GROMACS .gro file of C-alpha atoms in nm:
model
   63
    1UNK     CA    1   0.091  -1.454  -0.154
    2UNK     CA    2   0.083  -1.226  -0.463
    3UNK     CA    3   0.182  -0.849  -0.493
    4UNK     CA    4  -0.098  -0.610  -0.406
    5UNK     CA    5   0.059  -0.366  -0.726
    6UNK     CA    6   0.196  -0.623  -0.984
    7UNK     CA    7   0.049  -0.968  -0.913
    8UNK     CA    8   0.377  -1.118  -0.880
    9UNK     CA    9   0.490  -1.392  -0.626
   10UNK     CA   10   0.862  -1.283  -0.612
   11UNK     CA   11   0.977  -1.212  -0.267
   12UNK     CA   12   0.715  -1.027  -0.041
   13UNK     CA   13   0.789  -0.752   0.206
   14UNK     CA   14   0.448  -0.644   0.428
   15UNK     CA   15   0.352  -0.268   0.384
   16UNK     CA   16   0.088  -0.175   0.579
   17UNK     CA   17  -0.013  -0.558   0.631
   18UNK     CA   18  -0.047  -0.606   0.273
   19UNK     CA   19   0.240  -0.811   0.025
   20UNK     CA   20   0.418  -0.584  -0.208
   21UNK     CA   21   0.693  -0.740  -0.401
   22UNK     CA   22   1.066  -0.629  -0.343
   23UNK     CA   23   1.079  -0.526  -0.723
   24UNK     CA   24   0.772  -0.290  -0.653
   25UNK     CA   25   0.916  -0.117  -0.316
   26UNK     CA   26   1.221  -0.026  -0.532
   27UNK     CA   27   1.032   0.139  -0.769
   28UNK     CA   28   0.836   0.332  -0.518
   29UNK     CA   29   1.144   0.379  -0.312
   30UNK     CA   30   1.349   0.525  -0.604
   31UNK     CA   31   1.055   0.747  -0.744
   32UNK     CA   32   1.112   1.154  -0.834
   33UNK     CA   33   0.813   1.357  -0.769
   34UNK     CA   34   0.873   1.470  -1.115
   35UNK     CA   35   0.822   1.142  -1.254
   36UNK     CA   36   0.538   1.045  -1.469
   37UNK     CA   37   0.446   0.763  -1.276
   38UNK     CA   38   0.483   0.965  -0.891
   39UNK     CA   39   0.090   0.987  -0.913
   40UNK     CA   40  -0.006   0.654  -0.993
   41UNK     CA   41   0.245   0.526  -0.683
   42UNK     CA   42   0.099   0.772  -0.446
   43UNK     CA   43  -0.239   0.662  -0.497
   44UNK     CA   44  -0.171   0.345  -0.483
   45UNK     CA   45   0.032   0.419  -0.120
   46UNK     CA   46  -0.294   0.605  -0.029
   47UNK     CA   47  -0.514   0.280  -0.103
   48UNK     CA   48  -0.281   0.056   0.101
   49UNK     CA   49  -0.329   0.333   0.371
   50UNK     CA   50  -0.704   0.289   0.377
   51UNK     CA   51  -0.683  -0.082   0.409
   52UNK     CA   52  -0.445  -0.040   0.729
   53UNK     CA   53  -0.637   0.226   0.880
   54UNK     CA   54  -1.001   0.097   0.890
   55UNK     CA   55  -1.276   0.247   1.086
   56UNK     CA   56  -1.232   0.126   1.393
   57UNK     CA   57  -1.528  -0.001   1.593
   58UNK     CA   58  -1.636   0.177   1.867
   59UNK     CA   59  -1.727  -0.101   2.174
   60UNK     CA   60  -2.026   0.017   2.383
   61UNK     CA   61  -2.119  -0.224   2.673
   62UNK     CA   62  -2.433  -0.111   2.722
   63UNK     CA   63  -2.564  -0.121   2.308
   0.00000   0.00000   0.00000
């Protein structure tokens, strides 16, 4: 499996059910919200967010 942020196939820790490398959730572990790069991690955490929580489908026996 490959990072979901870098590409990499280093060793893999599942976020959300998706593969992040271990170098990745040290950078986004160590990250100051004054940091120039804070944004581009938070979006990023927001995307792997909306993969996890998908619309879930409503089951209606009698449809």
């Amino acid at each position: 499996m490959y990072c979901k942020i870098c590409g990499s196939d280093n060793v893999m820790i599942s976020l959300f059910s998706q593969c992040i490398c271990k170098k990745c959730i040290d950078e986004i572990t160590g990250i100051s919200v004054f940091d120039e790069t804070y944004d581009l991690y938070k979006n990023l955490i927001r995307i792997l967010l909306g993969y996890y929580i998908s619309e879930k489908h409503q089951l209606n026996p009698v449809n």
